Amino acid sequence: MNSILKKDLHAFSRLLGETKDYSLSFLNALDERTTSAVNTIVPKNKLDRKGIGALSALQEFKDRFDSTVVASTGPRYWGYVTGGATPAAIVGDWLATVYDQNTQGVKNQGDISAIVELETIQLLKSLLGLTNAFLGGFVSGATMSNFTCLAVARQWYGKEIGKDFAKEGITEPLPILSATPHSSTVKSLAMLGLGSNNIMKVKILPNNREAIDIDDLKRVIKKLKGKPFILISSAGTVNTVDFDDFKAIVELKKKHCFWWHIDAAFGAFAACSPKYKHLLEGWDLADSITIDCHKWLNVPYESAFFLIKKEHSILQVESFQNSNAPYLGDPLENFNYLNFLPENSRRLKALPVWFTLKAYGKEGYQEIVERSITTANKLGDYIEKSSAFELLAPVRLNTVCFTLKGREEMSEMFLELLNETGKVFMTPTVYRNKKGIRGAFVNWRTQDVDVNIVTKEMTLVLKKIDKL
Ligand SMILES: *Cc1c(COP(=O)(O)O)cnc(C)c1O
């Protein structure tokens, strides 16, 4: 054994101790850490012959890279849809690394950690009030979840027209209907060979909505003259968190032949609150659902899951079977995740989720979700009352989409200056052809006081640009 490696083997206690201390200093100072950094680092391109050992590597990393680490896991990082990591999720993530399982099956000799994943999926379904009719599994993010679900939808469509696309390749364009698809859905269609240009756009509802117009959907369906199709619907659009009318889609599903996919990356968690779960009524009848865990569930990146109806399991295996590995046995008899999703080798992705669900339960998540919504509304109220800003859409759930009243072209510069303060991070957006700013509230740490800190900074930045 290499001598430095051997030394580290005997120094685990000190190594993990130092890492723990450094982690604590990071977590305890998260409130003060900047939310954006300027890059001044020149990457090195040569690896030394002799290693320096883990402790010195830790020291060098801290010295050179600590300043690049922003407080994206903190309470005022409202850009994109960025969750944090609960204490229990960090424990689970640490242990997933320590255990280093290759999570695939439950009946294999050797690693059977998939049992943890299957239990975790059950707990998630219980949290969200979903039936047992879905098979679920973990992937790296909602993009990969959308990819996985739409891969099975692709195979389903093939079967409907007597083809096996997994074996033969795609022979014709598929009718794919959507109103406000997330960019990752469009990307998934490109990756799947379905063509990102091939979405048949359905109208959205009038009056500042992003939800699908059911009457227009009916018109588009009529034009398809009975052909099967794929419907991609939204449970929480990114700009204004709008939800498609699932009850109406359920009615359509009784009459027409289509695969119903729901992108519920973060909107799914509305189900944790009795006040908001009505937004998802009927979603149980979808064929597939995408849900992120590294957003509102607050586990570390990379974590999301897919739910696909068990009645489609054969199509799922046809899409993902790792067929030139005969020792894996019958894919359905001998359940093994590698036949059900894109990756083969995988870490024990479920563990951080298992820990956080057990630690905080249904009540814990109801509180996080409702508090996120309350704090989003607090920022929304400030904007509504201010003469300098205006909301681009009502605060429907947990995002605030706004601009500078009467001078939206200044919003980019305003946001740059605001993000530069390092006290908050939000992202630019374009909504109904207007330049704006988006803040999304999904972090478990965010409280009213954070909104106060940010609105104070917003006032200061406003003064700055008024002087320009
Ligand atoms: C974030 C998001 C995605 C993509 O998720 P990743 O986890 O970044 O891959 C897809 N759909 C919606 C609605 C999202 O909010």
mmCIF file of C-alpha atoms in Angstrom, residues 40-328:
data_model
loop_
_atom_site.group_PDB
_atom_site.id
_atom_site.type_symbol
_atom_site.label_atom_id
_atom_site.label_comp_id
_atom_site.label_asym_id
_atom_site.label_seq_id
_atom_site.Cartn_x
_atom_site.Cartn_y
_atom_site.Cartn_z
ATOM 1 C CA THR A 40 -10.080 35.027 -9.079
ATOM 2 C CA ILE A 41 -8.749 31.479 -9.117
ATOM 3 C CA VAL A 42 -6.356 30.184 -11.730
ATOM 4 C CA PRO A 43 -6.827 26.409 -11.976
ATOM 5 C CA LYS A 44 -3.650 24.323 -11.790
ATOM 6 C CA ASN A 45 -3.047 21.751 -14.456
ATOM 7 C CA LYS A 46 -0.342 19.499 -13.062
ATOM 8 C CA LEU A 47 -0.648 16.711 -10.531
ATOM 9 C CA ASP A 48 2.380 16.138 -8.314
ATOM 10 C CA ARG A 49 4.063 12.730 -8.229
ATOM 11 C CA LYS A 50 3.842 12.562 -4.479
ATOM 12 C CA GLY A 51 0.536 13.041 -2.716
ATOM 13 C CA ILE A 52 0.146 15.360 0.276
ATOM 14 C CA GLY A 53 -2.307 13.283 2.319
ATOM 15 C CA ALA A 54 -5.929 14.066 3.115
ATOM 16 C CA LEU A 55 -5.296 16.592 5.904
ATOM 17 C CA SER A 56 -2.992 18.727 3.769
ATOM 18 C CA ALA A 57 -5.432 18.391 0.872
ATOM 19 C CA LEU A 58 -8.151 19.710 3.183
ATOM 20 C CA GLN A 59 -5.921 22.617 4.161
ATOM 21 C CA GLU A 60 -5.034 23.441 0.552
ATOM 22 C CA PHE A 61 -8.659 23.230 -0.498
ATOM 23 C CA LYS A 62 -9.727 25.589 2.284
ATOM 24 C CA ASP A 63 -6.945 28.033 1.423
ATOM 25 C CA ARG A 64 -7.608 28.090 -2.301
ATOM 26 C CA PHE A 65 -11.281 27.325 -2.765
ATOM 27 C CA ASP A 66 -13.204 28.195 0.394
ATOM 28 C CA SER A 67 -13.898 31.651 -1.021
ATOM 29 C CA THR A 68 -15.581 30.117 -4.083
ATOM 30 C CA VAL A 69 -18.189 28.403 -1.955
ATOM 31 C CA VAL A 70 -21.308 30.556 -1.748
ATOM 32 C CA ALA A 71 -24.140 30.213 0.757
ATOM 33 C CA SER A 72 -26.421 28.481 -1.736
ATOM 34 C CA THR A 73 -27.574 26.206 1.082
ATOM 35 C CA GLY A 74 -28.365 29.228 3.268
ATOM 36 C CA PRO A 75 -31.581 31.148 3.924
ATOM 37 C CA ARG A 76 -31.251 33.933 1.324
ATOM 38 C CA TYR A 77 -30.288 32.090 -1.820
ATOM 39 C CA TRP A 78 -33.498 32.554 -3.754
ATOM 40 C CA GLY A 79 -32.111 32.029 -7.252
ATOM 41 C CA TYR A 80 -33.418 29.229 -9.493
ATOM 42 C CA VAL A 81 -35.240 26.888 -7.092
ATOM 43 C CA THR A 82 -32.507 26.107 -4.609
ATOM 44 C CA GLY A 83 -33.102 24.005 -1.526
ATOM 45 C CA GLY A 84 -30.697 23.428 1.309
ATOM 46 C CA ALA A 85 -29.838 20.389 3.385
ATOM 47 C CA THR A 86 -31.569 19.631 6.679
ATOM 48 C CA PRO A 87 -29.403 18.339 9.544
ATOM 49 C CA ALA A 88 -30.773 14.811 9.125
ATOM 50 C CA ALA A 89 -30.221 14.930 5.362
ATOM 51 C CA ILE A 90 -26.565 15.790 5.946
ATOM 52 C CA VAL A 91 -26.254 12.812 8.302
ATOM 53 C CA GLY A 92 -27.804 10.524 5.675
ATOM 54 C CA ASP A 93 -25.607 11.913 2.924
ATOM 55 C CA TRP A 94 -22.461 11.433 5.003
ATOM 56 C CA LEU A 95 -23.437 7.824 5.713
ATOM 57 C CA ALA A 96 -24.237 7.155 2.043
ATOM 58 C CA THR A 97 -20.611 8.064 1.360
ATOM 59 C CA VAL A 98 -19.307 5.977 4.243
ATOM 60 C CA TYR A 99 -21.364 2.923 3.226
ATOM 61 C CA ASP A 100 -20.556 3.362 -0.472
ATOM 62 C CA GLN A 101 -23.125 0.802 -1.621
ATOM 63 C CA ASN A 102 -23.927 0.154 -5.255
ATOM 64 C CA THR A 103 -27.705 0.281 -4.988
ATOM 65 C CA GLN A 104 -29.407 -2.037 -7.458
ATOM 66 C CA GLY A 105 -31.423 -4.990 -6.234
ATOM 67 C CA VAL A 106 -33.008 -6.528 -3.159
ATOM 68 C CA LYS A 107 -32.553 -10.235 -3.824
ATOM 69 C CA ASN A 108 -28.938 -10.274 -4.922
ATOM 70 C CA GLN A 109 -26.301 -11.803 -2.833
ATOM 71 C CA GLY A 110 -24.098 -8.926 -1.970
ATOM 72 C CA ASP A 111 -25.530 -5.426 -1.964
ATOM 73 C CA ILE A 112 -29.257 -5.350 -1.153
ATOM 74 C CA SER A 113 -29.455 -1.656 -0.275
ATOM 75 C CA ALA A 114 -32.242 -1.119 -2.820
ATOM 76 C CA ILE A 115 -34.560 -2.151 0.023
ATOM 77 C CA VAL A 116 -33.784 1.252 1.584
ATOM 78 C CA GLU A 117 -34.634 2.957 -1.693
ATOM 79 C CA LEU A 118 -37.923 1.072 -2.025
ATOM 80 C CA GLU A 119 -38.881 1.966 1.560
ATOM 81 C CA THR A 120 -37.936 5.613 0.998
ATOM 82 C CA ILE A 121 -40.154 5.785 -2.079
ATOM 83 C CA GLN A 122 -43.019 4.426 0.051
ATOM 84 C CA LEU A 123 -42.379 7.119 2.664
ATOM 85 C CA LEU A 124 -42.366 9.810 -0.040
ATOM 86 C CA LYS A 125 -45.663 8.545 -1.462
ATOM 87 C CA SER A 126 -47.093 8.614 2.043
ATOM 88 C CA LEU A 127 -45.848 12.181 2.586
ATOM 89 C CA LEU A 128 -47.413 13.317 -0.691
ATOM 90 C CA GLY A 129 -50.623 11.293 -0.445
ATOM 91 C CA LEU A 130 -49.958 9.184 -3.530
ATOM 92 C CA THR A 131 -51.156 5.612 -4.065
ATOM 93 C CA ASN A 132 -49.153 2.477 -4.277
ATOM 94 C CA ALA A 133 -49.792 2.176 -7.982
ATOM 95 C CA PHE A 134 -46.473 3.868 -8.793
ATOM 96 C CA LEU A 135 -43.005 2.375 -8.933
ATOM 97 C CA GLY A 136 -40.377 4.939 -8.019
ATOM 98 C CA GLY A 137 -36.631 5.318 -8.075
ATOM 99 C CA PHE A 138 -33.937 7.906 -7.540
ATOM 100 C CA VAL A 139 -32.073 9.804 -10.229
ATOM 101 C CA SER A 140 -29.798 12.835 -10.100
ATOM 102 C CA GLY A 141 -32.358 15.594 -10.667
ATOM 103 C CA ALA A 142 -35.709 16.504 -12.160
ATOM 104 C CA THR A 143 -34.102 16.727 -15.589
ATOM 105 C CA MET A 144 -33.155 13.050 -15.413
ATOM 106 C CA SER A 145 -36.534 12.228 -13.907
ATOM 107 C CA ASN A 146 -38.302 13.914 -16.826
ATOM 108 C CA PHE A 147 -35.944 12.039 -19.154
ATOM 109 C CA THR A 148 -36.756 8.706 -17.490
ATOM 110 C CA CYS A 149 -40.525 9.235 -17.532
ATOM 111 C CA LEU A 150 -40.562 10.452 -21.119
ATOM 112 C CA ALA A 151 -38.397 7.519 -22.238
ATOM 113 C CA VAL A 152 -41.138 5.189 -21.007
ATOM 114 C CA ALA A 153 -43.798 7.415 -22.594
ATOM 115 C CA ARG A 154 -41.898 7.084 -25.871
ATOM 116 C CA GLN A 155 -41.945 3.290 -25.589
ATOM 117 C CA TRP A 156 -45.655 3.400 -24.719
ATOM 118 C CA TYR A 157 -46.439 5.419 -27.843
ATOM 119 C CA GLY A 158 -44.452 2.976 -29.968
ATOM 120 C CA LYS A 159 -46.493 0.072 -28.607
ATOM 121 C CA GLU A 160 -49.717 1.928 -29.380
ATOM 122 C CA ILE A 161 -48.725 2.043 -33.066
ATOM 123 C CA GLY A 162 -47.240 -1.458 -33.109
ATOM 124 C CA LYS A 163 -43.546 -0.524 -32.834
ATOM 125 C CA ASP A 164 -40.758 -1.229 -30.372
ATOM 126 C CA PHE A 165 -38.814 2.046 -30.393
ATOM 127 C CA ALA A 166 -36.284 0.802 -27.832
ATOM 128 C CA LYS A 167 -35.206 -1.889 -30.285
ATOM 129 C CA GLU A 168 -35.926 -0.298 -33.646
ATOM 130 C CA GLY A 169 -35.366 3.358 -32.977
ATOM 131 C CA ILE A 170 -37.984 6.018 -33.527
ATOM 132 C CA THR A 171 -39.696 5.763 -36.879
ATOM 133 C CA GLU A 172 -41.897 8.845 -36.812
ATOM 134 C CA PRO A 173 -42.456 12.052 -34.833
ATOM 135 C CA LEU A 174 -44.607 11.706 -31.718
ATOM 136 C CA PRO A 175 -47.450 14.090 -30.892
ATOM 137 C CA ILE A 176 -46.279 15.734 -27.657
ATOM 138 C CA LEU A 177 -48.604 18.348 -26.150
ATOM 139 C CA SER A 178 -47.690 20.901 -23.507
ATOM 140 C CA ALA A 179 -48.463 24.495 -22.507
ATOM 141 C CA THR A 180 -45.607 25.658 -20.281
ATOM 142 C CA PRO A 181 -42.960 22.926 -20.401
ATOM 143 C CA HIS A 182 -39.880 23.393 -18.232
ATOM 144 C CA SER A 183 -36.617 23.844 -20.160
ATOM 145 C CA SER A 184 -35.437 20.466 -18.878
ATOM 146 C CA THR A 185 -38.390 18.802 -20.575
ATOM 147 C CA VAL A 186 -37.429 20.383 -23.854
ATOM 148 C CA LYS A 187 -33.862 19.196 -23.256
ATOM 149 C CA SER A 188 -35.110 15.682 -22.461
ATOM 150 C CA LEU A 189 -36.986 15.555 -25.749
ATOM 151 C CA ALA A 190 -33.729 16.427 -27.530
ATOM 152 C CA MET A 191 -31.816 13.729 -25.628
ATOM 153 C CA LEU A 192 -34.509 11.143 -26.347
ATOM 154 C CA GLY A 193 -34.435 11.756 -30.082
ATOM 155 C CA LEU A 194 -38.011 13.031 -29.917
ATOM 156 C CA GLY A 195 -36.988 16.495 -31.049
ATOM 157 C CA SER A 196 -37.213 19.609 -28.936
ATOM 158 C CA ASN A 197 -39.053 21.345 -31.792
ATOM 159 C CA ASN A 198 -41.784 18.752 -31.804
ATOM 160 C CA ILE A 199 -43.875 20.066 -28.934
ATOM 161 C CA MET A 200 -47.381 20.954 -30.035
ATOM 162 C CA LYS A 201 -47.922 24.090 -27.980
ATOM 163 C CA VAL A 202 -51.264 24.316 -26.257
ATOM 164 C CA LYS A 203 -52.488 27.780 -25.216
ATOM 165 C CA ILE A 204 -52.288 28.987 -21.657
ATOM 166 C CA LEU A 205 -55.269 30.441 -19.819
ATOM 167 C CA PRO A 206 -55.860 34.197 -20.075
ATOM 168 C CA ASN A 207 -55.506 36.636 -17.149
ATOM 169 C CA ASN A 208 -51.855 36.237 -16.312
ATOM 170 C CA ARG A 209 -51.918 32.454 -15.964
ATOM 171 C CA GLU A 210 -49.370 29.842 -17.055
ATOM 172 C CA ALA A 211 -51.690 26.851 -16.731
ATOM 173 C CA ILE A 212 -52.924 24.941 -19.759
ATOM 174 C CA ASP A 213 -56.123 26.131 -21.436
ATOM 175 C CA ILE A 214 -58.280 23.004 -21.318
ATOM 176 C CA ASP A 215 -60.543 24.196 -24.148
ATOM 177 C CA ASP A 216 -57.543 24.692 -26.408
ATOM 178 C CA LEU A 217 -56.215 21.299 -25.327
ATOM 179 C CA LYS A 218 -59.511 19.780 -26.434
ATOM 180 C CA ARG A 219 -59.165 21.513 -29.818
ATOM 181 C CA VAL A 220 -55.639 20.147 -30.317
ATOM 182 C CA ILE A 221 -56.780 16.652 -29.307
ATOM 183 C CA LYS A 222 -59.613 16.839 -31.836
ATOM 184 C CA LYS A 223 -57.116 17.633 -34.596
ATOM 185 C CA LEU A 224 -55.210 14.441 -33.759
ATOM 186 C CA LYS A 225 -58.264 12.437 -34.848
ATOM 187 C CA GLY A 226 -57.943 9.675 -32.274
ATOM 188 C CA LYS A 227 -54.158 9.305 -32.536
ATOM 189 C CA PRO A 228 -52.450 8.527 -29.220
ATOM 190 C CA PHE A 229 -50.307 11.317 -27.753
ATOM 191 C CA ILE A 230 -48.164 12.389 -24.804
ATOM 192 C CA LEU A 231 -49.312 15.208 -22.529
ATOM 193 C CA ILE A 232 -46.702 16.988 -20.428
ATOM 194 C CA SER A 233 -48.370 19.000 -17.701
ATOM 195 C CA SER A 234 -47.146 21.274 -14.934
ATOM 196 C CA ALA A 235 -47.500 21.161 -11.180
ATOM 197 C CA GLY A 236 -45.709 24.404 -10.455
ATOM 198 C CA THR A 237 -44.301 26.449 -13.340
ATOM 199 C CA VAL A 238 -40.999 28.119 -12.488
ATOM 200 C CA ASN A 239 -41.989 31.742 -12.975
ATOM 201 C CA THR A 240 -45.357 31.876 -11.248
ATOM 202 C CA VAL A 241 -45.945 28.363 -9.799
ATOM 203 C CA ASP A 242 -49.094 27.735 -11.766
ATOM 204 C CA PHE A 243 -50.753 24.314 -11.800
ATOM 205 C CA ASP A 244 -52.611 22.730 -14.679
ATOM 206 C CA ASP A 245 -56.180 21.674 -13.951
ATOM 207 C CA PHE A 246 -55.630 18.017 -13.125
ATOM 208 C CA LYS A 247 -59.297 17.269 -12.484
ATOM 209 C CA ALA A 248 -60.100 18.366 -16.035
ATOM 210 C CA ILE A 249 -57.207 16.278 -17.380
ATOM 211 C CA VAL A 250 -58.538 13.248 -15.495
ATOM 212 C CA GLU A 251 -61.846 13.723 -17.341
ATOM 213 C CA LEU A 252 -60.010 13.862 -20.683
ATOM 214 C CA LYS A 253 -58.114 10.718 -19.790
ATOM 215 C CA LYS A 254 -61.413 8.846 -19.586
ATOM 216 C CA LYS A 255 -62.144 9.676 -23.224
ATOM 217 C CA HIS A 256 -58.783 9.799 -24.982
ATOM 218 C CA CYS A 257 -55.695 7.640 -25.296
ATOM 219 C CA PHE A 258 -52.658 9.494 -23.964
ATOM 220 C CA TRP A 259 -49.676 9.242 -21.636
ATOM 221 C CA TRP A 260 -50.031 11.820 -18.904
ATOM 222 C CA HIS A 261 -46.778 13.118 -17.443
ATOM 223 C CA ILE A 262 -46.626 15.693 -14.637
ATOM 224 C CA ASP A 263 -43.534 17.772 -13.956
ATOM 225 C CA ALA A 264 -43.998 18.423 -10.236
ATOM 226 C CA ALA A 265 -40.318 19.100 -9.522
ATOM 227 C CA PHE A 266 -41.055 21.371 -6.583
ATOM 228 C CA GLY A 267 -44.840 21.895 -6.822
ATOM 229 C CA ALA A 268 -45.392 18.340 -5.547
ATOM 230 C CA PHE A 269 -44.669 19.531 -2.030
ATOM 231 C CA ALA A 270 -47.847 21.612 -1.986
ATOM 232 C CA ALA A 271 -49.314 18.218 -1.041
ATOM 233 C CA CYS A 272 -47.639 18.523 2.393
ATOM 234 C CA SER A 273 -50.084 21.244 3.387
ATOM 235 C CA PRO A 274 -53.849 20.817 3.841
ATOM 236 C CA LYS A 275 -54.172 24.417 2.620
ATOM 237 C CA TYR A 276 -52.554 23.778 -0.755
ATOM 238 C CA LYS A 277 -52.905 20.083 -1.549
ATOM 239 C CA HIS A 278 -56.070 20.753 -3.567
ATOM 240 C CA LEU A 279 -53.765 22.092 -6.304
ATOM 241 C CA LEU A 280 -52.707 18.517 -6.976
ATOM 242 C CA GLU A 281 -56.111 16.855 -6.813
ATOM 243 C CA GLY A 282 -56.287 14.105 -9.417
ATOM 244 C CA TRP A 283 -52.515 13.762 -9.958
ATOM 245 C CA ASP A 284 -52.664 10.183 -8.742
ATOM 246 C CA LEU A 285 -54.095 9.252 -12.129
ATOM 247 C CA ALA A 286 -51.032 10.387 -14.079
ATOM 248 C CA ASP A 287 -48.860 7.814 -15.828
ATOM 249 C CA SER A 288 -45.650 9.404 -14.605
ATOM 250 C CA ILE A 289 -44.530 12.146 -12.222
ATOM 251 C CA THR A 290 -41.231 13.994 -11.756
ATOM 252 C CA ILE A 291 -40.293 15.223 -8.269
ATOM 253 C CA ASP A 292 -37.078 16.839 -7.050
ATOM 254 C CA CYS A 293 -35.709 16.172 -3.573
ATOM 255 C CA HIS A 294 -32.870 18.701 -3.716
ATOM 256 C CA LYS A 295 -35.381 21.550 -3.891
ATOM 257 C CA TRP A 296 -38.255 21.690 -1.385
ATOM 258 C CA LEU A 297 -37.385 18.453 0.425
ATOM 259 C CA ASN A 298 -34.034 20.035 1.325
ATOM 260 C CA VAL A 299 -31.615 17.188 0.771
ATOM 261 C CA PRO A 300 -28.217 17.793 -0.857
ATOM 262 C CA TYR A 301 -27.756 17.686 -4.631
ATOM 263 C CA GLU A 302 -28.145 15.342 -6.614
ATOM 264 C CA SER A 303 -31.507 13.939 -5.672
ATOM 265 C CA ALA A 304 -34.823 13.495 -7.438
ATOM 266 C CA PHE A 305 -37.183 10.645 -8.116
ATOM 267 C CA PHE A 306 -39.567 9.468 -10.766
ATOM 268 C CA LEU A 307 -42.908 7.767 -10.272
ATOM 269 C CA ILE A 308 -44.173 5.580 -13.090
ATOM 270 C CA LYS A 309 -47.333 3.495 -12.921
ATOM 271 C CA LYS A 310 -46.570 -0.159 -12.220
ATOM 272 C CA GLU A 311 -48.843 -1.146 -15.099
ATOM 273 C CA HIS A 312 -46.108 0.286 -17.366
ATOM 274 C CA SER A 313 -43.239 -1.648 -15.784
ATOM 275 C CA ILE A 314 -42.691 -3.804 -18.862
ATOM 276 C CA LEU A 315 -42.351 -0.689 -21.034
ATOM 277 C CA GLN A 316 -39.979 0.729 -18.440
ATOM 278 C CA VAL A 317 -37.777 -2.343 -18.524
ATOM 279 C CA GLU A 318 -37.850 -2.374 -22.323
ATOM 280 C CA SER A 319 -36.531 1.190 -22.202
ATOM 281 C CA PHE A 320 -33.789 0.650 -19.626
ATOM 282 C CA GLN A 321 -32.926 -3.041 -19.567
ATOM 283 C CA ASN A 322 -29.208 -3.617 -19.312
ATOM 284 C CA SER A 323 -29.657 -6.574 -21.598
ATOM 285 C CA ASN A 324 -26.144 -7.750 -22.255
ATOM 286 C CA ALA A 325 -25.695 -8.709 -18.620
ATOM 287 C CA PRO A 326 -27.499 -12.079 -18.453
ATOM 288 C CA TYR A 327 -26.494 -12.767 -14.835
ATOM 289 C CA LEU A 328 -29.060 -10.172 -13.787
#
